[in-house]
Amino acid sequence: MITDLEKIRNIGISAHIDSGKTTLTERILFYTNRIHRIAEVRGKDGVGATMDHMELEKERGITITSAATHTEWNDHHVNIIDTPGHVDFTIEVERSLRVLDGAILVLCGVAGVQSQSMTVDRQMRRYKVPRVAFINKLDRSGANPRRVVEGLREKLKHNAVLMQLPIGLEADHEGVVDLITMKAIRFEGDNGENPVEGDIPAEMLAEAEAAREEMLDAVSMFSDELMEAVLEEKATEEMIHEAVRKGVLSLDLTPVFLGSAYKNKGVQPLLDAVVRYLPSPLDVENTGVDLSNDEASIVIDSDSQKPLVSLAFKLEDGRYGQLTYIRIYQGTMERGSNIFNARTKKKHKVGRLVRMHSSDMEEIEKAGAGDIVALFGIDCASGDTFTDGSVDLAMSAMHVPDPVISLSINCTDQKAQANMGKALGRFVREDPTFRAGVDEESGETVISGMGELHLEVYVERMKREYNVEVETGAPQVAYREAISQRAEFAYVHKKQTGGSGQYGKVCGFVEPTSDGEEFVFNNEIRGGAIPVEYIPSVEKGFRQMMDKGRIIGFPVTGLAFTINDGQAHSVDSSDMAFQAAARGAFREVYPRAKPIILEPVMKLGVEGPAEFQGAVLKSVMQRRGSVIGTTEEDGFCQVEAEVPLAEMFGYATDLRSLTQGKAEFSLEFSKYAPVPAEVSEELKKKYADRRLVDDEE
């Protein structure tokens, strides 16, 4: 067990897709002697990078699941999670950042701040994760680190400060100049394993001195001692390191490091920066809720002597059953001890406790506060809190976005049907953004997720891991219904069936919510017109009707119900009667509130050669898209737009043919917006036709 919490670093490596995260992790593992041979993401021998341990990851050359590993550098214990860059797997980044203390934001030296860079940066801000930036791929043609730093400042609003200068760029990239020590560092050996310090090249000296002055100006804002020392020209390396660390921990400074992971340059100084500047578990305030005190917020101390509090942040079906990744926030977890699930109140025995290294593992006896480990055979869900039973606490939940796309799947074989059920059950437990269910009308199995690639990967995994061949229907967009104006209702539910009947009257109005909330229920009943015990029944009745709208059968959102009058009967009123009255009121008032259809609108980012900019813009316009902005620099262009998801199916193929395969794009859910009138009419007609067919059958 690691006892010195100051020496622990829990870090994530996050970036836009194809910025070199996995390649960087591979080099880190090599230089820390965790692996003895470097493998590439798209290895010629089919080996694939260490952290991409799934077959699909090796084939596609992308990271699909976050992978954890543990290594050591300068007497520090470093837990690393390599996260996916593709927005379809955004939950992997969310859950990793939820349990990490610090992060490395990797940026491409050519493309700079890309659309996914903005997404992961937003996620880091959500969880208040301090970060250092690493500008990678400086060996690539068109690399320009200063332009990337400007992008960090302008697009992401970071106080980004260069801590190094590159010695040469593109094919001439040799190493970096450290602006703190004012030494040139070159990376010698077959794999750059020997960083060698030397004098700064004479032609770079003036530039380095100017850059150091700029760096000291920015960094001294975080230390009065350093500011005085700079004025007296007595600044020491230790003072600078302390000031940078202070700026990083307060989220007010992003030190920027340079290199090329693929060419084995700049990785060791980055590791030095991780242990120097990123927080230990003691530097981070973790909060939970006290379940025994009305879920009051409580600070969880990083102390191994206190009662155990830990969070299951990721589940995986391993070779030996369910593998549960755990971050221990407080207390100690030992093999053979009992732990309690705060959600289910079930007791579990810790059979095997392991430290992960991608898909390999090392058995350990116990682990303490600040550590990331894994358990076997524990039945739980992603996001569950485990304690030792002496406290009733839970860690605050992570943000889980709603799915935006659905797909119907079916298999003909009975045995395959059972396997499909097993696969779906496992995937739903593992991934909170993946949903599976049966459509009531058609009886088909429907899976939902964050994008085409997300669902494609799960269909492929069913085939490979469960031997289930499934047929997929056309992708279905997750539309929503909403109302556009206020409307009043006064509805009486009256039913006589012999003996006591049913009676309930509800009056009030519906209106669109003002701040984007899905459902608001306001009780303005005065004088007991509806007895207080039936108010929850009215709310329940309204909520039941929100699941399926009346114009195209999709869930209703953004609706505020206010009840201000009503009537009850001393004998005939009941919970069921008022639920029925609320349902009837909804059916009556909904058409008068001018319902509209909302569609998911995606944020589209396209990057590629500037010569194809016109073709890309045209393709966006043809898909009902609106362009937010375009940038063009050094023959490279970026287009940002908002496009309805319904128009984006097959875009990958179209973009490839438009740009000779030289452009790439990313999609991310942005908002729900009303559909145009002609699309609305078409959707209504399709729904009416489908209902007609169902009625005839």
XYZ file of C-alpha atoms in Angstrom:
697
model
C 0.000 0.000 0.000
C 1.241 3.503 -0.850
C 1.404 5.453 2.419
C 2.900 8.770 1.256
C -0.059 10.455 -0.456
C 2.165 13.352 -1.542
C 3.851 10.886 -3.891
C 0.651 9.773 -5.715
C -0.492 11.273 -9.022
C -3.806 10.185 -10.586
C -3.759 11.602 -14.099
C -5.701 11.287 -17.324
C -4.513 11.852 -20.871
C -7.240 13.582 -22.880
C -7.412 15.132 -26.348
C -9.138 15.356 -29.709
C -9.166 12.097 -31.658
C -5.827 11.301 -33.329
C -3.760 13.815 -31.333
C -1.417 11.099 -30.088
C -2.735 10.296 -26.581
C -2.193 6.546 -26.795
C 1.215 7.004 -28.453
C 2.220 9.347 -25.619
C 1.029 6.840 -22.994
C 3.050 4.108 -24.725
C 6.225 6.263 -24.447
C 5.505 7.079 -20.806
C 5.244 3.356 -20.024
C 8.497 2.681 -21.884
C 10.508 5.444 -20.174
C 9.214 4.410 -16.738
C 10.318 0.790 -17.456
C 6.732 -0.487 -17.397
C 7.140 -2.019 -20.863
C 10.328 -2.987 -22.669
C 9.232 -2.556 -26.242
C 7.304 0.274 -27.899
C 4.266 -0.759 -29.950
C 2.419 1.637 -32.249
C -1.314 2.377 -32.319
C -1.590 0.928 -35.808
C 1.192 -1.600 -35.389
C 2.399 -3.313 -38.579
C 2.599 -6.592 -36.696
C -0.990 -6.234 -35.443
C 0.214 -5.953 -31.846
C -1.300 -2.497 -31.229
C -0.508 -0.130 -28.403
C -0.412 -1.493 -24.846
C -3.382 0.580 -23.699
C -5.547 -0.372 -26.714
C -6.121 -3.935 -25.559
C -9.441 -4.609 -27.328
C -9.224 -6.257 -30.751
C -11.474 -3.559 -32.220
C -9.163 -0.821 -30.902
C -6.143 -2.411 -32.553
C -7.953 -2.772 -35.880
C -9.455 0.705 -36.017
C -6.449 2.466 -34.456
C -8.696 4.332 -32.009
C -9.251 4.147 -28.253
C -12.748 2.928 -27.385
C -12.547 2.262 -23.647
C -10.454 4.096 -21.095
C -7.603 1.905 -19.878
C -5.811 2.243 -16.555
C -2.209 1.567 -15.666
C 0.164 2.240 -12.795
C 3.785 3.285 -13.128
C 6.513 5.114 -11.215
C 8.641 8.174 -11.981
C 11.105 9.941 -9.657
C 9.816 8.006 -6.609
C 6.229 9.033 -7.398
C 3.384 6.557 -8.027
C 1.474 7.553 -11.150
C -1.938 6.063 -12.024
C -2.651 6.875 -15.685
C -5.929 6.604 -17.553
C -5.732 6.851 -21.348
C -9.146 8.085 -22.522
C -10.860 7.967 -25.948
C -10.873 11.107 -28.104
C -13.975 10.241 -30.111
C -17.081 12.064 -28.846
C -19.209 8.888 -29.129
C -17.240 7.501 -26.176
C -17.503 10.698 -24.140
C -18.724 8.805 -21.041
C -15.274 7.171 -20.850
C -13.742 10.640 -20.506
C -16.460 11.777 -18.051
C -15.991 8.871 -15.689
C -12.208 9.069 -15.860
C -12.112 12.798 -15.090
C -14.559 12.191 -12.233
C -11.921 10.156 -10.378
C -8.708 11.829 -11.548
C -6.841 14.589 -9.755
C -4.996 16.050 -12.759
C -4.727 15.711 -16.529
C -2.505 16.162 -19.557
C -4.316 17.970 -22.376
C -2.659 16.770 -25.590
C -2.856 19.020 -28.662
C -1.717 18.402 -32.211
C 1.136 20.751 -33.201
C -0.441 21.191 -36.653
C -4.214 21.235 -36.052
C -4.012 22.915 -32.616
C -7.224 23.354 -30.633
C -9.809 21.117 -32.342
C -13.480 20.519 -31.648
C -12.905 17.619 -29.258
C -10.179 19.598 -27.450
C -12.960 22.000 -26.497
C -15.189 19.150 -25.292
C -12.555 17.534 -23.063
C -11.567 20.968 -21.751
C -15.207 21.616 -20.814
C -15.314 18.235 -19.053
C -12.117 19.082 -17.142
C -13.666 22.370 -16.009
C -16.828 20.551 -14.896
C -14.778 18.412 -12.501
C -12.242 21.203 -11.697
C -9.304 19.139 -12.962
C -5.947 21.000 -13.083
C -4.011 20.297 -16.255
C -0.738 20.758 -18.110
C -0.752 20.949 -21.909
C 1.483 18.956 -24.243
C 1.793 20.083 -27.869
C 2.543 16.887 -29.748
C 3.516 16.020 -33.346
C 6.109 18.803 -33.759
C 7.817 16.536 -36.321
C 4.812 16.918 -38.650
C 4.798 19.263 -41.619
C 3.107 22.550 -40.675
C 3.749 22.254 -36.916
C 3.532 25.647 -35.193
C 3.472 25.537 -31.359
C 3.048 29.314 -30.938
C -0.156 29.196 -32.988
C -1.426 26.341 -30.776
C -0.701 28.389 -27.627
C -2.679 31.284 -29.134
C -5.541 28.830 -29.755
C -5.395 27.742 -26.104
C -5.682 31.361 -25.031
C -8.353 32.468 -27.503
C -10.559 29.390 -27.951
C -10.244 27.755 -24.527
C -9.523 30.934 -22.521
C -6.496 29.349 -20.813
C -3.688 31.325 -19.259
C -1.300 29.209 -21.384
C 2.429 29.728 -20.876
C 5.227 28.106 -22.868
C 7.688 26.368 -20.521
C 9.836 25.210 -23.444
C 10.845 26.207 -26.966
C 11.310 23.705 -29.781
C 14.777 23.119 -31.226
C 13.808 22.869 -34.877
C 10.411 21.893 -36.254
C 9.039 19.349 -38.722
C 11.871 17.113 -40.055
C 14.458 19.203 -38.149
C 12.865 18.749 -34.713
C 15.719 17.748 -32.380
C 14.546 18.547 -28.873
C 13.466 21.383 -26.589
C 14.889 24.330 -24.676
C 13.880 24.326 -20.977
C 13.060 27.952 -20.095
C 13.498 27.334 -16.357
C 17.006 25.816 -16.454
C 17.899 27.578 -19.743
C 19.347 24.332 -21.085
C 18.814 22.565 -24.403
C 17.529 18.976 -24.048
C 18.096 16.437 -26.827
C 16.875 12.859 -26.688
C 19.522 10.288 -27.555
C 19.428 6.516 -27.839
C 17.442 4.268 -30.191
C 14.169 5.289 -28.563
C 15.072 8.696 -27.120
C 15.588 7.160 -23.679
C 18.583 9.357 -22.778
C 17.704 13.060 -22.339
C 20.976 14.975 -22.647
C 21.299 18.571 -21.439
C 23.520 21.003 -23.301
C 23.916 24.640 -24.194
C 21.174 26.473 -26.064
C 22.100 26.898 -29.749
C 23.595 30.375 -30.231
C 20.999 31.340 -32.850
C 18.180 30.600 -30.324
C 19.612 32.388 -27.296
C 17.873 35.752 -27.803
C 14.529 34.040 -28.511
C 14.930 31.832 -25.410
C 15.722 34.806 -23.156
C 12.654 36.689 -24.428
C 10.458 33.598 -23.947
C 11.832 33.073 -20.408
C 11.009 36.676 -19.521
C 7.470 36.195 -20.825
C 7.145 32.965 -18.817
C 8.437 34.592 -15.603
C 6.011 37.505 -16.022
C 3.063 35.108 -16.175
C 4.252 32.722 -13.453
C 5.297 35.410 -10.941
C 1.633 36.457 -10.657
C 1.203 33.399 -8.392
C 4.081 34.170 -5.998
C 5.051 37.479 -4.390
C 8.403 35.933 -3.440
C 9.121 35.065 -7.069
C 7.983 38.492 -8.257
C 10.502 40.183 -5.942
C 13.230 37.720 -6.909
C 12.595 38.377 -10.628
C 12.941 42.141 -10.088
C 16.229 41.548 -8.272
C 17.267 38.913 -10.868
C 17.584 36.287 -8.120
C 14.823 33.860 -9.202
C 15.697 30.229 -8.367
C 14.394 27.110 -10.121
C 12.625 26.034 -6.916
C 10.741 29.347 -6.670
C 9.562 29.019 -10.289
C 8.416 25.414 -9.753
C 6.461 26.414 -6.625
C 4.754 29.320 -8.408
C 3.829 27.169 -11.442
C 2.378 24.464 -9.156
C 0.319 27.074 -7.302
C -1.054 28.453 -10.599
C -1.877 24.957 -11.903
C -3.664 23.867 -8.702
C -5.823 27.002 -8.725
C -6.759 26.260 -12.388
C -5.430 29.713 -13.324
C -2.329 28.563 -15.228
C -1.712 26.021 -17.969
C 2.006 25.338 -18.467
C 2.690 24.179 -22.031
C 5.273 21.510 -22.915
C 6.445 20.453 -26.357
C 7.607 17.391 -28.227
C 6.815 14.505 -30.524
C 5.760 11.304 -28.780
C 6.051 9.311 -32.015
C 9.652 10.492 -32.488
C 10.423 9.948 -28.765
C 11.057 13.606 -27.936
C 9.870 15.666 -24.964
C 8.209 12.899 -22.937
C 10.582 12.756 -19.932
C 10.355 16.531 -19.193
C 6.559 16.151 -19.392
C 6.719 13.388 -16.762
C 8.832 15.683 -14.578
C 6.109 18.338 -14.950
C 3.376 15.817 -13.981
C 5.020 15.004 -10.632
C 6.069 18.624 -10.001
C 2.900 20.514 -10.897
C -0.154 18.247 -10.922
C -1.959 17.640 -7.610
C -1.594 14.751 -5.205
C -4.810 13.410 -3.590
C -4.081 15.749 -0.648
C -4.313 18.829 -2.909
C -7.839 18.066 -4.133
C -11.099 18.560 -2.244
C -13.441 15.636 -2.876
C -17.075 15.930 -1.897
C -19.792 13.398 -1.253
C -23.249 13.306 0.311
C -24.211 12.122 3.789
C -27.115 9.719 3.211
C -27.908 9.689 6.941
C -28.301 13.485 6.998
C -30.707 14.308 4.139
C -27.893 14.051 1.529
C -26.022 17.021 2.976
C -22.741 17.757 1.176
C -19.636 16.538 3.001
C -15.889 16.753 2.323
C -14.143 13.379 2.002
C -10.624 13.500 3.474
C -7.751 11.711 1.730
C -6.853 9.811 4.890
C -6.155 6.070 4.975
C -6.943 5.881 8.735
C -10.568 7.038 8.361
C -13.580 4.853 7.363
C -13.501 3.555 3.778
C -15.210 5.582 1.021
C -14.583 4.515 -2.604
C -16.238 4.904 -6.001
C -16.780 2.258 -8.710
C -16.235 4.356 -11.821
C -15.912 1.742 -14.560
C -17.061 -1.842 -15.122
C -15.570 -4.319 -17.537
C -16.307 -7.959 -18.282
C -12.881 -9.559 -17.856
C -11.558 -13.070 -18.285
C -12.509 -13.912 -14.681
C -15.889 -12.166 -14.414
C -16.857 -8.559 -13.838
C -13.909 -6.283 -13.194
C -14.776 -3.156 -11.195
C -12.398 -0.182 -11.274
C -12.372 1.597 -7.905
C -10.971 4.942 -6.792
C -10.373 4.941 -3.031
C -10.990 8.408 -1.616
C -10.729 7.657 2.091
C -9.745 4.711 4.262
C -8.191 1.375 3.318
C -9.447 -1.602 1.300
C -7.964 -5.019 2.108
C -8.260 -8.410 0.522
C -10.709 -10.515 2.531
C -12.472 -7.510 4.091
C -16.180 -6.700 3.737
C -17.420 -3.655 1.823
C -20.946 -2.241 1.540
C -22.687 -0.792 -1.525
C -24.236 2.532 -0.422
C -26.955 2.269 -3.116
C -28.094 -1.361 -2.761
C -27.038 -1.736 0.939
C -25.556 -5.145 -0.009
C -22.427 -6.538 1.637
C -19.591 -7.893 -0.539
C -16.357 -9.654 0.343
C -13.180 -8.411 -1.377
C -11.865 -11.635 -2.924
C -9.201 -10.336 -5.279
C -7.690 -6.866 -5.214
C -5.528 -5.964 -8.224
C -3.616 -3.047 -9.661
C -4.277 -2.705 -13.380
C -1.834 -2.403 -16.255
C -4.109 -2.133 -19.311
C -5.570 -5.689 -19.593
C -2.926 -7.224 -17.267
C -3.066 -7.103 -13.494
C -0.969 -7.435 -10.355
C -2.365 -8.914 -7.147
C -2.077 -6.649 -4.073
C -3.027 -7.199 -0.413
C -4.421 -3.740 0.326
C -4.770 -0.223 -1.061
C -5.321 3.117 0.638
C -6.712 6.594 0.052
C -5.775 8.133 -3.297
C -5.214 4.819 -5.081
C -6.960 3.393 -8.165
C -7.381 -0.400 -8.105
C -9.781 -3.057 -9.394
C -11.969 -5.758 -7.797
C -13.364 -9.037 -9.136
C -16.796 -10.549 -8.787
C -18.532 -7.533 -7.230
C -22.063 -7.064 -8.548
C -22.620 -3.307 -8.891
C -23.329 -0.509 -11.356
C -21.058 2.212 -12.662
C -21.105 5.119 -10.166
C -21.792 3.048 -7.008
C -20.093 4.038 -3.729
C -18.536 1.397 -1.456
C -17.844 1.948 2.258
C -16.785 -0.269 5.174
C -20.305 -0.008 6.637
C -19.415 2.381 9.464
C -20.508 5.472 7.479
C -23.493 6.107 5.214
C -21.869 8.269 2.560
C -21.985 8.368 -1.250
C -19.748 10.142 -3.732
C -21.490 12.768 -5.864
C -22.618 11.416 -9.226
C -20.998 12.096 -12.582
C -22.701 13.841 -15.494
C -24.307 11.358 -17.917
C -25.561 12.796 -21.233
C -28.759 11.389 -22.782
C -28.524 9.216 -25.939
C -29.373 10.932 -29.227
C -29.646 8.015 -31.659
C -31.441 4.645 -31.658
C -31.232 1.494 -33.737
C -33.534 -1.515 -33.843
C -31.739 -4.877 -33.729
C -32.935 -8.434 -34.018
C -31.568 -11.940 -34.433
C -33.458 -14.944 -35.731
C -31.737 -17.737 -33.843
C -33.172 -18.588 -30.381
C -29.747 -19.301 -28.845
C -28.393 -16.049 -30.263
C -31.382 -14.270 -28.682
C -30.262 -15.412 -25.219
C -26.678 -14.344 -25.911
C -27.894 -10.970 -27.188
C -29.759 -10.472 -23.906
C -26.566 -11.245 -21.956
C -24.516 -8.862 -24.113
C -27.024 -6.016 -23.781
C -27.289 -6.512 -20.020
C -23.524 -6.281 -19.699
C -23.135 -3.257 -22.009
C -25.889 -1.313 -20.199
C -24.187 -1.983 -16.839
C -20.793 -0.941 -18.194
C -21.813 2.167 -20.141
C -24.375 4.623 -18.679
C -24.841 6.310 -22.101
C -25.843 3.018 -23.769
C -29.501 2.024 -23.349
C -31.409 -1.053 -24.479
C -35.128 -1.803 -24.346
C -38.113 -3.156 -26.243
C -40.306 -0.836 -28.322
C -43.873 -1.308 -27.077
C -45.489 -0.792 -30.477
C -43.234 -2.862 -32.722
C -41.900 -5.346 -30.143
C -38.387 -4.812 -31.523
C -35.261 -4.542 -29.394
C -33.953 -0.979 -29.587
C -30.478 0.198 -28.576
C -29.635 3.873 -28.027
C -26.342 5.723 -27.758
C -24.263 8.803 -28.495
C -23.680 8.340 -32.224
C -23.392 5.941 -35.158
C -19.884 4.787 -34.215
C -20.949 4.175 -30.603
C -23.730 1.771 -31.665
C -21.620 0.273 -34.460
C -18.933 -0.707 -31.929
C -21.470 -2.412 -29.637
C -23.039 -4.337 -32.541
C -19.537 -5.458 -33.558
C -18.696 -6.435 -29.974
C -21.873 -8.585 -29.798
C -20.663 -10.414 -32.878
C -17.097 -10.956 -31.617
C -17.562 -11.480 -27.906
C -20.951 -13.250 -27.868
C -21.091 -14.801 -31.344
C -24.364 -12.969 -32.077
C -25.102 -11.900 -35.647
C -27.735 -9.155 -35.526
C -29.647 -7.363 -38.232
C -29.955 -3.632 -37.679
C -32.759 -1.329 -38.749
C -32.379 2.239 -39.974
C -30.989 4.625 -37.335
C -33.701 6.543 -35.511
C -33.155 10.068 -34.252
C -34.255 10.804 -30.664
C -36.849 13.507 -31.391
C -38.716 15.294 -28.601
C -42.092 16.999 -28.415
C -42.715 20.309 -26.646
C -45.415 22.959 -26.379
C -45.066 26.483 -27.713
C -47.721 28.411 -25.777
C -49.691 28.536 -22.543
C -53.069 26.777 -22.393
C -55.574 26.283 -19.559
C -57.359 23.105 -18.538
C -60.290 22.117 -16.338
C -60.914 18.390 -16.459
C -63.279 16.153 -14.529
C -62.672 12.417 -14.340
C -65.938 10.707 -13.361
C -66.643 7.010 -13.524
C -69.416 5.003 -11.911
C -69.044 1.243 -11.868
C -71.357 0.157 -9.081
C -70.306 0.699 -5.504
C -67.789 3.498 -5.037
C -66.804 5.172 -8.309
C -63.926 7.387 -9.372
C -63.969 11.164 -9.147
C -61.298 13.836 -9.524
C -61.310 17.353 -10.932
C -58.102 19.251 -11.806
C -57.823 22.842 -13.067
C -54.778 24.891 -14.041
C -52.564 25.616 -17.007
C -49.527 24.348 -18.926
C -46.724 26.482 -20.341
C -43.211 25.993 -21.731
C -40.464 25.962 -19.075
C -38.274 29.044 -19.099
C -34.869 27.601 -18.223
C -34.656 24.390 -20.218
C -35.937 22.089 -17.455
C -37.638 18.927 -18.713
C -40.580 18.906 -16.299
C -41.847 21.354 -13.665
C -44.873 20.768 -11.440
C -46.284 23.739 -9.519
C -48.909 23.298 -6.815
C -50.923 26.502 -6.302
C -53.943 24.874 -4.671
C -55.389 26.999 -1.878
C -57.963 26.050 0.737
C -57.686 22.289 0.190
C -59.675 22.160 -3.082
C -57.679 18.991 -3.765
C -56.695 17.160 -0.552
C -52.940 17.275 0.004
C -52.571 13.470 -0.206
C -53.771 13.524 -3.856
C -51.330 16.199 -5.093
C -48.542 13.603 -5.732
C -51.126 11.520 -7.664
C -51.807 14.475 -9.971
C -48.070 14.968 -10.546
C -47.616 11.236 -11.210
C -50.423 11.285 -13.793
C -48.857 14.205 -15.661
C -45.416 12.569 -15.570
C -46.810 9.355 -17.066
C -48.020 11.306 -20.109
C -44.586 12.873 -20.686
C -43.122 9.567 -21.873
C -45.027 9.634 -25.139
C -46.253 12.732 -26.950
C -49.429 12.913 -28.989
C -48.042 14.110 -32.336
C -45.190 11.698 -33.201
C -45.025 9.481 -30.102
C -41.700 10.763 -28.716
C -41.131 11.969 -25.122
C -42.387 15.438 -24.216
C -39.923 17.902 -22.707
C -39.855 21.486 -21.424
C -43.332 21.383 -19.904
C -44.481 23.231 -16.746
C -47.795 22.155 -15.196
C -49.502 24.396 -12.677
C -52.618 23.234 -10.808
C -54.576 25.980 -9.042
C -58.010 24.480 -8.445
C -59.913 21.233 -8.409
C -62.433 19.187 -6.542
C -62.551 15.913 -4.664
C -65.356 13.614 -3.543
C -65.442 12.265 -0.009
C -66.103 8.682 -1.198
C -65.203 8.420 -4.886
C -61.850 10.258 -4.911
C -58.675 8.164 -4.778
C -55.066 8.063 -5.865
C -56.078 6.284 -9.105
C -58.904 8.770 -9.788
C -56.604 11.798 -9.594
C -53.927 10.091 -11.701
C -56.606 9.436 -14.336
C -57.834 13.057 -14.052
C -54.293 14.356 -14.671
C -53.877 12.065 -17.701
C -57.213 13.239 -19.102
C -56.266 16.890 -18.507
C -53.029 16.358 -20.408
C -54.813 14.767 -23.382
C -57.300 17.633 -23.460
C -54.889 20.569 -23.095
C -51.922 19.313 -25.151
C -53.347 20.044 -28.657
C -54.359 23.568 -27.515
C -50.811 24.356 -26.337
C -49.600 24.210 -29.982
C -47.184 21.256 -29.701
C -44.006 21.312 -31.797
C -41.350 18.732 -32.678
C -37.760 19.219 -31.509
C -34.765 17.506 -33.068
C -31.230 16.988 -31.733
C -28.818 19.456 -33.308
C -25.160 18.431 -33.375
C -22.031 20.514 -33.196
C -20.012 19.513 -36.254
C -16.283 20.114 -36.564
C -14.592 19.377 -39.913
C -10.842 19.657 -40.420
C -8.873 19.183 -43.602
C -6.910 20.819 -46.431
C -8.052 24.376 -47.251
C -8.584 23.470 -50.925
C -11.708 21.520 -49.913
C -13.243 24.261 -47.759
C -15.861 25.201 -50.380
C -16.954 21.586 -50.824
C -17.210 21.083 -47.053
C -19.308 24.254 -46.591
C -21.613 23.172 -49.411
C -22.046 19.723 -47.799
C -23.014 21.410 -44.507
C -25.598 23.676 -46.181
C -27.134 20.716 -48.046
C -27.762 19.051 -44.686
C -29.708 21.985 -43.188
C -26.595 23.087 -41.328
C -25.660 26.580 -40.177
C -21.980 27.517 -40.203
C -20.720 29.025 -36.919
C -17.202 29.828 -38.060
C -14.303 28.888 -40.310
C -10.564 29.317 -39.868
C -7.866 28.837 -42.441
C -4.148 28.773 -41.762
C -1.124 27.299 -43.496
C -3.232 25.423 -46.050
C -5.375 23.836 -43.339
C -8.996 24.741 -42.598
C -11.436 24.138 -39.757
C -15.196 24.466 -40.183
C -17.557 24.610 -37.204
C -21.267 24.242 -37.778
C -24.539 23.124 -36.220
C -26.378 20.413 -38.155
C -29.495 18.350 -37.345
C -28.545 14.769 -36.476
C -31.235 13.461 -38.847
C -29.214 14.844 -41.784
C -25.851 13.412 -40.702
C -26.261 9.719 -41.489
C -23.724 8.608 -44.066
C -21.725 11.840 -43.720
C -18.437 9.970 -43.166
C -18.677 8.394 -46.647
C -19.684 11.689 -48.301
C -16.865 13.624 -46.649
C -14.300 11.021 -47.687
C -15.338 11.272 -51.340
C -15.536 15.097 -51.245
C -12.027 15.493 -49.805
C -10.201 12.438 -51.231
C -10.155 11.009 -47.706
C -8.059 13.920 -46.393
C -10.604 15.493 -43.990
C -11.976 14.253 -40.684
C -14.979 15.300 -38.630
C -16.399 15.023 -35.137
C -19.999 15.306 -33.966
C -21.188 16.277 -30.521
C -24.693 16.870 -29.199
C -25.378 20.593 -28.866
C -29.095 21.254 -28.202
C -32.679 20.482 -29.171
C -34.273 22.872 -31.681
C -37.660 23.025 -33.499
C -37.780 21.204 -36.847
C -38.824 23.152 -39.981
C -42.520 22.998 -40.926
C -42.052 20.634 -43.904
C -40.016 18.158 -41.817
C -42.614 18.368 -39.035
C -45.445 17.506 -41.455
C -43.463 14.564 -42.848
C -42.798 13.165 -39.350
C -46.471 13.545 -38.373
C -47.570 11.743 -41.537
C -45.137 8.862 -40.933
C -46.389 8.488 -37.356
C -50.044 8.542 -38.494
C -49.333 5.924 -41.188
C -47.528 3.693 -38.690
C -50.425 3.894 -36.227
C -52.868 3.062 -39.013
C -50.881 -0.071 -39.896
C -50.691 -1.081 -36.217
C -54.471 -0.597 -35.812
C -55.184 -2.733 -38.890
C -52.956 -5.502 -37.585
